[in-house]
Coordinates of C-alpha atoms in Angstrom, one line a residue:
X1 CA 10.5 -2.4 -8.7
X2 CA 10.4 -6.2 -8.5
X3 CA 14.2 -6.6 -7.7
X4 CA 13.8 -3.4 -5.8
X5 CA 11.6 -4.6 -3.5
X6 CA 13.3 -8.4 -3.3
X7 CA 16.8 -6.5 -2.3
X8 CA 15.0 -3.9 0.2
X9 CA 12.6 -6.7 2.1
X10 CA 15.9 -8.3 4.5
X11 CA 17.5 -5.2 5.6
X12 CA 14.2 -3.8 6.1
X13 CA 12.6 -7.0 8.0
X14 CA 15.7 -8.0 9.7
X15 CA 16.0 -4.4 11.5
X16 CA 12.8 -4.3 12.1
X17 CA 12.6 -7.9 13.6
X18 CA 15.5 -6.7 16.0
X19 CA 13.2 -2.9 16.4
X20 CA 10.8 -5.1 18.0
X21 CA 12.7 -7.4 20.0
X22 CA 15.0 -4.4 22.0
X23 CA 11.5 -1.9 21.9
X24 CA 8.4 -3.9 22.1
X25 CA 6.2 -0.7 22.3
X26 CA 7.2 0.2 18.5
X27 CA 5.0 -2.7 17.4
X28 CA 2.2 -0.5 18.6
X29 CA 3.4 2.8 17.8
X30 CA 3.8 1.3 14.0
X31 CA 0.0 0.1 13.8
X32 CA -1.5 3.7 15.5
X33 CA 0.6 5.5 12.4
X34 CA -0.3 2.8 10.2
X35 CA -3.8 3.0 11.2
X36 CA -4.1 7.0 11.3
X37 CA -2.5 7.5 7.5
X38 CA -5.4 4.9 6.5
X39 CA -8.3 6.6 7.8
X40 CA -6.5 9.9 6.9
X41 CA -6.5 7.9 2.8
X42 CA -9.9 6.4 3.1
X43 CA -11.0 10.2 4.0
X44 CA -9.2 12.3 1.1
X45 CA -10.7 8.7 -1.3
X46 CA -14.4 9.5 0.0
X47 CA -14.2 13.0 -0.7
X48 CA -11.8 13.1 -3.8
X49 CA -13.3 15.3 -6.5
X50 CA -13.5 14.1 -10.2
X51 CA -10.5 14.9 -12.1
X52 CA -10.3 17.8 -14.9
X53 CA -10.9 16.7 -18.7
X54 CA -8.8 16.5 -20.9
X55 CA -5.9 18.4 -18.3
X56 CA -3.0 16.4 -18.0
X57 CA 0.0 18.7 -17.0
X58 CA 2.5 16.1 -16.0
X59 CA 3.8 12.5 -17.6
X60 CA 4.0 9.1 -16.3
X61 CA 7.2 8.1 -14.0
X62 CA 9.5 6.1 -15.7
X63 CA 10.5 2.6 -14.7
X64 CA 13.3 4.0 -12.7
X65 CA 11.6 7.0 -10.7
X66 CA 8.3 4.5 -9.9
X67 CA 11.3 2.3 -8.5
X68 CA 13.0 5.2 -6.6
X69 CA 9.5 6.6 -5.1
X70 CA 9.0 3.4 -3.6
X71 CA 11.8 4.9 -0.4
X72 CA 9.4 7.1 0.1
X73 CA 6.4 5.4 -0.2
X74 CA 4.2 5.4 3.0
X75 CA 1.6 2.6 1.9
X76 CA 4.8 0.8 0.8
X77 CA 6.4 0.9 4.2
X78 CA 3.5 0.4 6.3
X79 CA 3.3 -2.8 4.0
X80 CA 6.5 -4.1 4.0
X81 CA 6.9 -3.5 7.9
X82 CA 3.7 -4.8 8.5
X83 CA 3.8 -8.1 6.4
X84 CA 7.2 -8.9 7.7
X85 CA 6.5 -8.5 11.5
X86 CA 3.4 -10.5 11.0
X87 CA 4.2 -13.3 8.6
X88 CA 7.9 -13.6 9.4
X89 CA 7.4 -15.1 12.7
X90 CA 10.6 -17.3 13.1
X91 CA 13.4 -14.3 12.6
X92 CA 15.5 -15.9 10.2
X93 CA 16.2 -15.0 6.7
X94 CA 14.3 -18.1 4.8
X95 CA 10.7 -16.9 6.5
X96 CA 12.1 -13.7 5.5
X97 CA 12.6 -14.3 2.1
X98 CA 9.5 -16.2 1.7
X99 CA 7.5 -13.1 2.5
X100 CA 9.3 -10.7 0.1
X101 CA 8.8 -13.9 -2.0
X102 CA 5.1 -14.1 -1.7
X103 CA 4.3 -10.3 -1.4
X104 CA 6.5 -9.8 -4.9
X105 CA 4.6 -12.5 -6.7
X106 CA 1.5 -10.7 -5.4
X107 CA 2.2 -7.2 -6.3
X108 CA 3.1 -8.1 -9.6
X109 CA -0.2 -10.0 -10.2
X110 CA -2.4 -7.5 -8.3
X111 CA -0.9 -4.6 -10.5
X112 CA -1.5 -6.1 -13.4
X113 CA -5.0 -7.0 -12.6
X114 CA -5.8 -3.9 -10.9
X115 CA -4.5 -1.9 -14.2
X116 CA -6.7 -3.6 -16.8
X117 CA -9.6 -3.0 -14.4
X118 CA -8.7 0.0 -14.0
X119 CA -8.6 0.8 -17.6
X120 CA -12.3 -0.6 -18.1
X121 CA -13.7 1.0 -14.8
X122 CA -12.7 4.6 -16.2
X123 CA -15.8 4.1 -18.9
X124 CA -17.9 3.1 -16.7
X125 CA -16.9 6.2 -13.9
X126 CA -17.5 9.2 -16.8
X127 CA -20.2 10.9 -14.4
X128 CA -19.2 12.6 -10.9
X129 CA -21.4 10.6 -9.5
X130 CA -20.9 7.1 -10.3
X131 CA -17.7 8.3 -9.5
X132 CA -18.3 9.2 -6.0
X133 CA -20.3 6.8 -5.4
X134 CA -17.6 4.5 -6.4
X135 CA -14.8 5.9 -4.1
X136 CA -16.8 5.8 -1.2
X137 CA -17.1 2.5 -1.4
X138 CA -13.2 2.2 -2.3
X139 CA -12.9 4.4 0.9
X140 CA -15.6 2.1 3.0
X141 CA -13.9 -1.1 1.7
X142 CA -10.2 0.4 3.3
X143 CA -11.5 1.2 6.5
X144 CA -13.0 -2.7 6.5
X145 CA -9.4 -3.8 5.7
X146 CA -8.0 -2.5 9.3
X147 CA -10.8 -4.7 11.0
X148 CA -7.9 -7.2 11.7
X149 CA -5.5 -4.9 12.6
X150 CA -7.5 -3.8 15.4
X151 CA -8.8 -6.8 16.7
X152 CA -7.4 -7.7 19.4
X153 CA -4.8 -10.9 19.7

């Protein structure tokens, strides 16, 4: 996912850079969609039901589909699009590459922490409602992270 992600981030930034240059307007038509799929997520977290004992119907992706998914990804793309309009402010492919760089590096440590929490938060989450009362917060705490998208400036 790592070199994936590395190899995606300068097609991706430069045509976006270039989206936003000949069509202005698509910067805000990318943070209204942006914005509506996460209060559309922070909805289905708040009211996401526990899941079924013991019922595991599926298996994990492997390395390679997790990698693949990641084209289709909307959290990835609104990421990726977002980051580099924002923190790629000179247009050229060395502040490119230092935010696919920097957002790599973070998604590899942010995985690996949010995994090993993850694994210690599920014995703490065994009733429904410690549980729910723990995605509504999850769900209260994404809806806090598009205060600065729709600040003003």
């Amino acid at each position: 996912v790592v070199n994936l992600q590395l190899a995606t981030g300068k097609p991706v930034g430069m045509g976006v850079m270039q989206l936003f240059e000949v069509w202005p307007p698509a910067y805000t038509v990318l943070k209204v969609i942006s914005v509506a799929y996460l209060l559309w997520l922070a909805w289905k977290i708040a009211h996401a039901s526990p899941p079924a004992e013991a019922r595991q119907q599926g298996r994990p992706l492997t390395f390679l589909q997790s990698a693949g998914f990641q084209w289709i990804n909307p959290k990835a793309w609104t990421m990726a699009l977002g980051a580099i309009t924002l923190y790629a402010a000179s247009r050229d492919l060395a502040s490119l590459l230092w935010v696919v760089g920097t957002y790599v590096a973070a998604g590899v440590l942010s995985t690996t922490v949010w995994t090993t929490l993850g694994r210690q938060l599920r014995r703490l989450l065994r009733a429904p409602g410690q549980l729910r009362l723990f995605n509504r917060v999850m769900a209260v705490l994404l809806l806090a992270s598009l205060v600065p998208a729709l600040l003003p400036g």
